[in-house]
PDB file of C-alpha atoms in Angstrom:
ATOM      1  CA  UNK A   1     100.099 142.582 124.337  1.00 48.00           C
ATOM      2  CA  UNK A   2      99.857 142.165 120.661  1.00 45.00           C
ATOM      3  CA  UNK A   3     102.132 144.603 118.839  1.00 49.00           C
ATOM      4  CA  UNK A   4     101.277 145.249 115.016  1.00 48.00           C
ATOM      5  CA  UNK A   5     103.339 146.977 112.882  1.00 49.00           C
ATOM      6  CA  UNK A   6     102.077 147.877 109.030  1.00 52.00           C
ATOM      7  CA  UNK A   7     103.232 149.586 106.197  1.00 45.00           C
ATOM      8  CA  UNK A   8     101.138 152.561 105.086  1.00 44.00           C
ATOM      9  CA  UNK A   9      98.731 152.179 102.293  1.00 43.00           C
ATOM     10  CA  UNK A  10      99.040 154.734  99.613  1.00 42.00           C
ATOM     11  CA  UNK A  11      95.572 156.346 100.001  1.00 42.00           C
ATOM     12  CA  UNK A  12      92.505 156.916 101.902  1.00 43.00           C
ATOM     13  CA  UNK A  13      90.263 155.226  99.486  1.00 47.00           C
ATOM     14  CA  UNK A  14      92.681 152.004  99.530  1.00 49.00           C
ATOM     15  CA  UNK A  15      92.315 152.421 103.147  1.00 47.00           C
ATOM     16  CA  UNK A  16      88.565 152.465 103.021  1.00 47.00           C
ATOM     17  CA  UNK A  17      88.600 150.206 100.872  1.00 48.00           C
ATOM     18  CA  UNK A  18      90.465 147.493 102.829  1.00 48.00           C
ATOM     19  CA  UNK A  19      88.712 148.166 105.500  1.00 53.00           C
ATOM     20  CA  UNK A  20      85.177 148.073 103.636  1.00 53.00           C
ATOM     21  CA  UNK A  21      82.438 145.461 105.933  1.00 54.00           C
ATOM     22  CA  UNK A  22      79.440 145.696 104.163  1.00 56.00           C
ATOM     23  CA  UNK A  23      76.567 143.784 105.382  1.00 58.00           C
ATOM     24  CA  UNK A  24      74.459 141.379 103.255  1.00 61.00           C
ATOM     25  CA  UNK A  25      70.994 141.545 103.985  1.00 63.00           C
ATOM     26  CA  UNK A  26      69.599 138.965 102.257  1.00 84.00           C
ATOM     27  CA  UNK A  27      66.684 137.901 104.484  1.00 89.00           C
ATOM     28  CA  UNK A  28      63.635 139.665 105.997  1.00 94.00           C
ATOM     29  CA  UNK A  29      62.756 140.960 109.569  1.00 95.00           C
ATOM     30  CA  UNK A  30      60.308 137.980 109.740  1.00 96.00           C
ATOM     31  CA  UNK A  31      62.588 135.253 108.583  1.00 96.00           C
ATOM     32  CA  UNK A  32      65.360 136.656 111.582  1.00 96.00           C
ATOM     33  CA  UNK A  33      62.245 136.645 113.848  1.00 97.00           C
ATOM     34  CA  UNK A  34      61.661 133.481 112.816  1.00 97.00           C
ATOM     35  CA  UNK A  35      65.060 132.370 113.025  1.00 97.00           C
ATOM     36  CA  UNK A  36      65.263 133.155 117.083  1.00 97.00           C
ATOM     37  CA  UNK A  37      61.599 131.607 117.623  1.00 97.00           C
ATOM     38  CA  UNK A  38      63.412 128.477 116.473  1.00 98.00           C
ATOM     39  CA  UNK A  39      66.287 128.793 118.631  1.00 97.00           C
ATOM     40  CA  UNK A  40      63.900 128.927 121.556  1.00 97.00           C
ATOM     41  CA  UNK A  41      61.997 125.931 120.580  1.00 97.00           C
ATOM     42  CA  UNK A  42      65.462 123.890 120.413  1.00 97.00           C
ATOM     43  CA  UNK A  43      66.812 125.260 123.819  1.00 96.00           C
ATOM     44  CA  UNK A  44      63.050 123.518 125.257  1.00 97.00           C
ATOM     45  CA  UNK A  45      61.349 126.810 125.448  1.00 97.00           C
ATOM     46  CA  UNK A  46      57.765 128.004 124.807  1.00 97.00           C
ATOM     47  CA  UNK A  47      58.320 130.879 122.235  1.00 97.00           C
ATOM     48  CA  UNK A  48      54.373 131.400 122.761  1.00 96.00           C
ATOM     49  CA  UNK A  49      54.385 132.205 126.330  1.00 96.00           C
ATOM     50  CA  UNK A  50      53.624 135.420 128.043  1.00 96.00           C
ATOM     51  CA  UNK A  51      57.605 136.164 128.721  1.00 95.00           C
ATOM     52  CA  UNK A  52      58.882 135.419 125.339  1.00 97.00           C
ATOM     53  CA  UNK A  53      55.946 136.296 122.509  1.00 95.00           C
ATOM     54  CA  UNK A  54      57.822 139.529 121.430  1.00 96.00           C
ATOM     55  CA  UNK A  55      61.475 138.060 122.151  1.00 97.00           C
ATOM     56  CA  UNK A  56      62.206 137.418 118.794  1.00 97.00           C
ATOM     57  CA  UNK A  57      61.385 141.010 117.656  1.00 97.00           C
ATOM     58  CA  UNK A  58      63.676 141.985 120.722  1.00 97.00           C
ATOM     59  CA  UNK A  59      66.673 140.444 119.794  1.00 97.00           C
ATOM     60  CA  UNK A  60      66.487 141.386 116.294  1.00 97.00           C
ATOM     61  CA  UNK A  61      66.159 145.237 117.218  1.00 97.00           C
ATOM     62  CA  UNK A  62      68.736 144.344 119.800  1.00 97.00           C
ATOM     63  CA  UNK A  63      71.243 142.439 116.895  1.00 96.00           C
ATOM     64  CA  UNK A  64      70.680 145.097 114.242  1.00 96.00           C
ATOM     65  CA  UNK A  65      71.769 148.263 117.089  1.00 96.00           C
ATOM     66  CA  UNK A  66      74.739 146.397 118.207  1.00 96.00           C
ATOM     67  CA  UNK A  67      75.839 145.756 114.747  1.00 96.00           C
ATOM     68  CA  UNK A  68      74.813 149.048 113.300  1.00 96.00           C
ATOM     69  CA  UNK A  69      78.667 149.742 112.652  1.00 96.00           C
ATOM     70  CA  UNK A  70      77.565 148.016 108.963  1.00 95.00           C
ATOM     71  CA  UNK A  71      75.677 150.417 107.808  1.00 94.00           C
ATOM     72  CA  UNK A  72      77.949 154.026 108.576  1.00 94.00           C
ATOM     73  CA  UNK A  73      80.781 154.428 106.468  1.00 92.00           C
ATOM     74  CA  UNK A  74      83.941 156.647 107.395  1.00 92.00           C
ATOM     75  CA  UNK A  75      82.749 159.298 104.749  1.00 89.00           C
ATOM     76  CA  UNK A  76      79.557 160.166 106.486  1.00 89.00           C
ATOM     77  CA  UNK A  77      81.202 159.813 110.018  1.00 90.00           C
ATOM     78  CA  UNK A  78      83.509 162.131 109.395  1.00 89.00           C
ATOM     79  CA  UNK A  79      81.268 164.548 107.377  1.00 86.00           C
ATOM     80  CA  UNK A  80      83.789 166.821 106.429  1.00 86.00           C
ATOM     81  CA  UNK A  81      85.843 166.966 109.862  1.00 89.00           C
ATOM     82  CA  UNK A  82      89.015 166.829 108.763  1.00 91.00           C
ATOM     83  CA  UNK A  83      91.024 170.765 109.051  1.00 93.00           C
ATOM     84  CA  UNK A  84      94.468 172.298 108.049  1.00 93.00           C
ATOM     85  CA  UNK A  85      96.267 172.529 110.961  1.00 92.00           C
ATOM     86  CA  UNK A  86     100.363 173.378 111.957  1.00 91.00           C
ATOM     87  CA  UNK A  87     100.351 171.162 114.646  1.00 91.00           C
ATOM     88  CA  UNK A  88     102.688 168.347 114.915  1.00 91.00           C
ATOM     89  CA  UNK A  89     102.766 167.420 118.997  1.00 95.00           C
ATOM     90  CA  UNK A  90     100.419 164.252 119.899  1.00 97.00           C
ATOM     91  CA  UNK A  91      97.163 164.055 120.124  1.00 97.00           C
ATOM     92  CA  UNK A  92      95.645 161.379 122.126  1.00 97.00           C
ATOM     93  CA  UNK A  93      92.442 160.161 122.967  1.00 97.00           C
ATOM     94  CA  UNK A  94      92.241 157.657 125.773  1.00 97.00           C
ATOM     95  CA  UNK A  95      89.687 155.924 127.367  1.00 97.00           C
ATOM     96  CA  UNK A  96      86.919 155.478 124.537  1.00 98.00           C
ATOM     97  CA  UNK A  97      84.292 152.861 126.008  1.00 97.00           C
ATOM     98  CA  UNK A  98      84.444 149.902 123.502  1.00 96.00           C
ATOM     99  CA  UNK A  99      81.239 147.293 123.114  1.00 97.00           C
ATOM    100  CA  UNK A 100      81.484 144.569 120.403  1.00 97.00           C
ATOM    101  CA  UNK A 101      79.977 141.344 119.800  1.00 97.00           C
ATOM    102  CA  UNK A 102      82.668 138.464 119.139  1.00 95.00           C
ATOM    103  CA  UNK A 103      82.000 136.803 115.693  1.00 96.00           C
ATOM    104  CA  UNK A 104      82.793 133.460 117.052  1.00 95.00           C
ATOM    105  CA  UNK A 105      79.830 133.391 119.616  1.00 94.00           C
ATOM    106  CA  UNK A 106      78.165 137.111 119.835  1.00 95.00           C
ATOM    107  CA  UNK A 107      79.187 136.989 123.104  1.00 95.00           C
ATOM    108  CA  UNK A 108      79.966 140.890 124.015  1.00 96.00           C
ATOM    109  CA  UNK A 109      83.270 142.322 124.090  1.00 96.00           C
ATOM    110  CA  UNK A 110      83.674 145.159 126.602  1.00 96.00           C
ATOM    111  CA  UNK A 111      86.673 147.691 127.160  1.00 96.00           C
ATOM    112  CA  UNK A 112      87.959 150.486 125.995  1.00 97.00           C
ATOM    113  CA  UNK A 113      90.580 152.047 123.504  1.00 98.00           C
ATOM    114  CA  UNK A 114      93.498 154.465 123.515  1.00 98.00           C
ATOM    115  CA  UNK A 115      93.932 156.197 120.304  1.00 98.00           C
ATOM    116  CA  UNK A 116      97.059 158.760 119.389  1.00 98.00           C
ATOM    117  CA  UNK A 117      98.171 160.632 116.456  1.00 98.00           C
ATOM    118  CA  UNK A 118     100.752 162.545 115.379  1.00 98.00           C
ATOM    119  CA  UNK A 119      99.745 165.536 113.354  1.00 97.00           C
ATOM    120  CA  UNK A 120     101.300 166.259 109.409  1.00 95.00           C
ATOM    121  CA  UNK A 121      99.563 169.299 108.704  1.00 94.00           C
ATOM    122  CA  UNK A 122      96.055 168.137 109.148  1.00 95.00           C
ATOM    123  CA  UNK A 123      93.397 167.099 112.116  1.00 96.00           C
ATOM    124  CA  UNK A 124      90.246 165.415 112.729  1.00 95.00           C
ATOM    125  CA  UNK A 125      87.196 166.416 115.132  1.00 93.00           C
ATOM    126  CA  UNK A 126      88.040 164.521 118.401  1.00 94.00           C
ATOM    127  CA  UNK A 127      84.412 163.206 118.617  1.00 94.00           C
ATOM    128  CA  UNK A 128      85.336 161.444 115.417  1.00 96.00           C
ATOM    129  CA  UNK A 129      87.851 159.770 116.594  1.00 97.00           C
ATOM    130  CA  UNK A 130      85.394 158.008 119.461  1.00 97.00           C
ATOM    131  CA  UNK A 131      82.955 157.690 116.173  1.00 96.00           C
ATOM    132  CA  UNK A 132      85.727 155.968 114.174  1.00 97.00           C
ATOM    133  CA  UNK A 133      85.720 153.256 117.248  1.00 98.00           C
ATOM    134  CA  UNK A 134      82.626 153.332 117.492  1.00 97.00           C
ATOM    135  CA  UNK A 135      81.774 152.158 114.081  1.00 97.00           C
ATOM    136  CA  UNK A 136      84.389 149.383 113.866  1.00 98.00           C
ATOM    137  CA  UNK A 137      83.264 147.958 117.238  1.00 98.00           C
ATOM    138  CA  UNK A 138      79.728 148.272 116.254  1.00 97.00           C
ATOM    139  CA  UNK A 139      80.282 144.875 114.150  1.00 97.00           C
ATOM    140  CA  UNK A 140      81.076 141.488 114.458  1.00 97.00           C
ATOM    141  CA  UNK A 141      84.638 141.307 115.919  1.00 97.00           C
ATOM    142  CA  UNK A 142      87.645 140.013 116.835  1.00 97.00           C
ATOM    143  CA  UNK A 143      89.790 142.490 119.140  1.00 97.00           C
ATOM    144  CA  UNK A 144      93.222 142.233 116.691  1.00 97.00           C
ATOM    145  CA  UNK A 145      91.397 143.600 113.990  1.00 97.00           C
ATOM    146  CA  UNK A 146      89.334 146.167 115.590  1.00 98.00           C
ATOM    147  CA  UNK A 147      92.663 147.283 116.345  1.00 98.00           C
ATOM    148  CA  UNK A 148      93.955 147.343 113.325  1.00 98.00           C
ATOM    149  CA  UNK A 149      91.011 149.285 111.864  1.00 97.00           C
ATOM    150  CA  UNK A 150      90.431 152.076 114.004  1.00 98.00           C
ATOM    151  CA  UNK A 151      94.823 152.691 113.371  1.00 98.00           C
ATOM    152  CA  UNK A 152      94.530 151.927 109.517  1.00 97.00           C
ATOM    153  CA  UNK A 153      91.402 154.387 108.835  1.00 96.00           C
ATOM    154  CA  UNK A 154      92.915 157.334 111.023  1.00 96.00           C
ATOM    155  CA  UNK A 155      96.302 156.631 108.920  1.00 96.00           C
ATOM    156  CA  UNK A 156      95.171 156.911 105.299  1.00 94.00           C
ATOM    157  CA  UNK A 157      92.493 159.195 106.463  1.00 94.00           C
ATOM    158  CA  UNK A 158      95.153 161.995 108.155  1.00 95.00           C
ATOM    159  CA  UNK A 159      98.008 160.952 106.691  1.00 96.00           C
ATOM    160  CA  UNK A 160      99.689 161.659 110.312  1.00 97.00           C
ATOM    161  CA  UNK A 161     103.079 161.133 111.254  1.00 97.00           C
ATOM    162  CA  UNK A 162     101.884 158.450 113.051  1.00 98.00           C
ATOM    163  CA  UNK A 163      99.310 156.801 114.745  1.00 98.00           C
ATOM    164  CA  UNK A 164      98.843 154.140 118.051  1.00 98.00           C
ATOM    165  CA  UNK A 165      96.067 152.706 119.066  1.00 98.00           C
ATOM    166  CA  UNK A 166      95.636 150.165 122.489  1.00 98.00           C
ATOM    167  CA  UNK A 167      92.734 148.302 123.047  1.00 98.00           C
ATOM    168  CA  UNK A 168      91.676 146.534 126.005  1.00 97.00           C
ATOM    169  CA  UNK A 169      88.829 144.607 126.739  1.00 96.00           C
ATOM    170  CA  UNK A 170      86.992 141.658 128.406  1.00 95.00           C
ATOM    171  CA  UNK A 171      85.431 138.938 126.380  1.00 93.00           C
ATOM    172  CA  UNK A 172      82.640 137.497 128.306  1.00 91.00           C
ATOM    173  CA  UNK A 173      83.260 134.368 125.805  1.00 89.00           C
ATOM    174  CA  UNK A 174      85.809 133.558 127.640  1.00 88.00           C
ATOM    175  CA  UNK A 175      84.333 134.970 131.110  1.00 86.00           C
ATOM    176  CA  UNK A 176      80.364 133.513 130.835  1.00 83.00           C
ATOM    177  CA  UNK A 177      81.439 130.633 128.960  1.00 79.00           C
ATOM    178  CA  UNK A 178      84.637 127.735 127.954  1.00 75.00           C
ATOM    179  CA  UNK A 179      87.266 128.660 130.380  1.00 74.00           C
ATOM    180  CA  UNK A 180      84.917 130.853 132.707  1.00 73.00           C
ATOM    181  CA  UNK A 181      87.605 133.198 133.844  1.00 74.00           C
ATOM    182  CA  UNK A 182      86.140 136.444 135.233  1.00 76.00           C
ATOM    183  CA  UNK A 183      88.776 139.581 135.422  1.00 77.00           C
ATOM    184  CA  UNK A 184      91.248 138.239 132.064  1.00 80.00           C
ATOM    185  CA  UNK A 185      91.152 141.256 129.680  1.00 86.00           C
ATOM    186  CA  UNK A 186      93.325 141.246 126.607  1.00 93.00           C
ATOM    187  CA  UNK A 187      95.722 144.244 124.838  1.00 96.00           C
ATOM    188  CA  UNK A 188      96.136 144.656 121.520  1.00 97.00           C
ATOM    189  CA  UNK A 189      97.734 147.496 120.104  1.00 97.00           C
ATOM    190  CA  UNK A 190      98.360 148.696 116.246  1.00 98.00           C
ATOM    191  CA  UNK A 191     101.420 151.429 116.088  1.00 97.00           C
ATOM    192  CA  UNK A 192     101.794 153.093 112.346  1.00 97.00           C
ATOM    193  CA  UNK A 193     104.512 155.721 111.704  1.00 97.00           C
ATOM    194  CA  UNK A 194     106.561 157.201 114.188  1.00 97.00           C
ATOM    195  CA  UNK A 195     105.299 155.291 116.877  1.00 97.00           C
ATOM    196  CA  UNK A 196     106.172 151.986 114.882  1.00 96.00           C
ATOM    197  CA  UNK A 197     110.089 153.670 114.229  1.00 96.00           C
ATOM    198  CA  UNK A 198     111.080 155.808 117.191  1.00 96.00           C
ATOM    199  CA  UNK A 199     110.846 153.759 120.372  1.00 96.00           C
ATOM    200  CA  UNK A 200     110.792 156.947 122.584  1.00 97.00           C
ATOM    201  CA  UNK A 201     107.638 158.748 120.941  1.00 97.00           C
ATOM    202  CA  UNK A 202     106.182 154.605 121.484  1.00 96.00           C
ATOM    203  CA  UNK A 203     106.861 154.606 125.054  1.00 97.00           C
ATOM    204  CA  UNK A 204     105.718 158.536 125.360  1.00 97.00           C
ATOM    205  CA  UNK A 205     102.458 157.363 124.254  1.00 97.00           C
ATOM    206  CA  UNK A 206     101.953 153.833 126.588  1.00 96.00           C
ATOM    207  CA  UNK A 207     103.168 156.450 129.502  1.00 96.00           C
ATOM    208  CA  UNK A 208     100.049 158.252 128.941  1.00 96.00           C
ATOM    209  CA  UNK A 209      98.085 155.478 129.012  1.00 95.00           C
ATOM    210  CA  UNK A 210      99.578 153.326 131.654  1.00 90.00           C
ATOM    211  CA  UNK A 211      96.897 152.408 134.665  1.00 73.00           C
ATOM    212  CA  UNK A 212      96.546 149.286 136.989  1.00 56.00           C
ATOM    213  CA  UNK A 213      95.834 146.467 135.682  1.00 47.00           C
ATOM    214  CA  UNK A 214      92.699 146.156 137.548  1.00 51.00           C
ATOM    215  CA  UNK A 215      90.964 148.877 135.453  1.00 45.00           C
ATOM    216  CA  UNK A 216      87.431 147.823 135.010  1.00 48.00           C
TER     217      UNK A 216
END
């Protein structure tokens, strides 16, 4: 597992900021249509057949869904979801069903993510907090920082006492291709706050998480 520990910024807009992904979209639907049509021709294929004459339209469709994460921003995610509350006993939300694309390949990643908070006088709508993953993951990725993300946004967002956040997931780069090794899944986990400082509140939270390791 992958333990990060980070200071806390000094505001949600540096957090936003920091965090801020913005995708480029420089070139049309036709030139990315044309761009697969020419990776078909170099892997020996007919692009013209029967089987593949709309696959380029497809995969774009398919490319810009699984990477929709670029175009949602925290501010309309959370659309106002954010309320005064005098709680300060965790609040965890386990078991969020992560998909990502690697960056290196756009290969899928698939797993799932643990996220905890500890209350300071304010909460968020637990949908958002699946949302939150959901936007992050929704982009070109590598696991650490999806990790660090999802823990960083809910930090200068809530200003919490603390937040911890656990993903785990399979990377079928490394399961459908190079090593080939089905049933690996990595952990990475981001701890801000209390969870970073106090190791009990820490280990309170992996408790609640804790499952065999042969989870999927």
């Amino acid at each position: 597992m992958t333990l990060s520990f980070r200071s806390e910024l000094n505001s949600a807009e540096q957090v936003v900021s920091s965090l801020s992904t913005t995708k480029q979209p420089n070139v049309t639907e036709a030139e990315m249509m044309q761009a697969v049509r020419t990776l078909l021709l170099g892997l020996g294929e007919d692009p013209d057949r029967e089987g593949l004459k709309d696959t380029p339209k497809r995969v774009v469709k398919a490319l810009q869904f699984l990477t929709k994460g670029y175009d949602e921003s925290l501010d309309e995610l959370l659309n106002g979801a954010v309320f005064t509350e005098d709680a300060n006993e965790m609040v965890l939300v386990r078991d969020i069903d992560i998909f990502s694309s690697c960056e290196h390949h756009i290969l899928p990643i698939l797993g799932r993510a643990h996220v905890a908070y500890i209350p300071n006088g304010k909460v968020i709508g637990l949908s958002k907090i699946a949302r939150i993953c959901e936007m992050y993951a929704r982009r070109l990725q590598v696991q650490e920082r999806l990790t660090l993300q999802i823990a960083d946004a809910l930090q200068g967002l809530l200003k919490p006492q603390g937040v911890a956040v656990v993903v785990e997931a399979s990377h079928m780069c490394m399961v459908m291709r190079g090593v080939q090794k089905p049933g690996s899944w990595t952990v990475t986990s981001a701890m801000r706050g209390v969870f970073s400082e106090d190791a009990r509140t820490r280990e309170e939270f992996m408790n609640l998480i804790r499952h065999n390791g042969n989870f999927h």
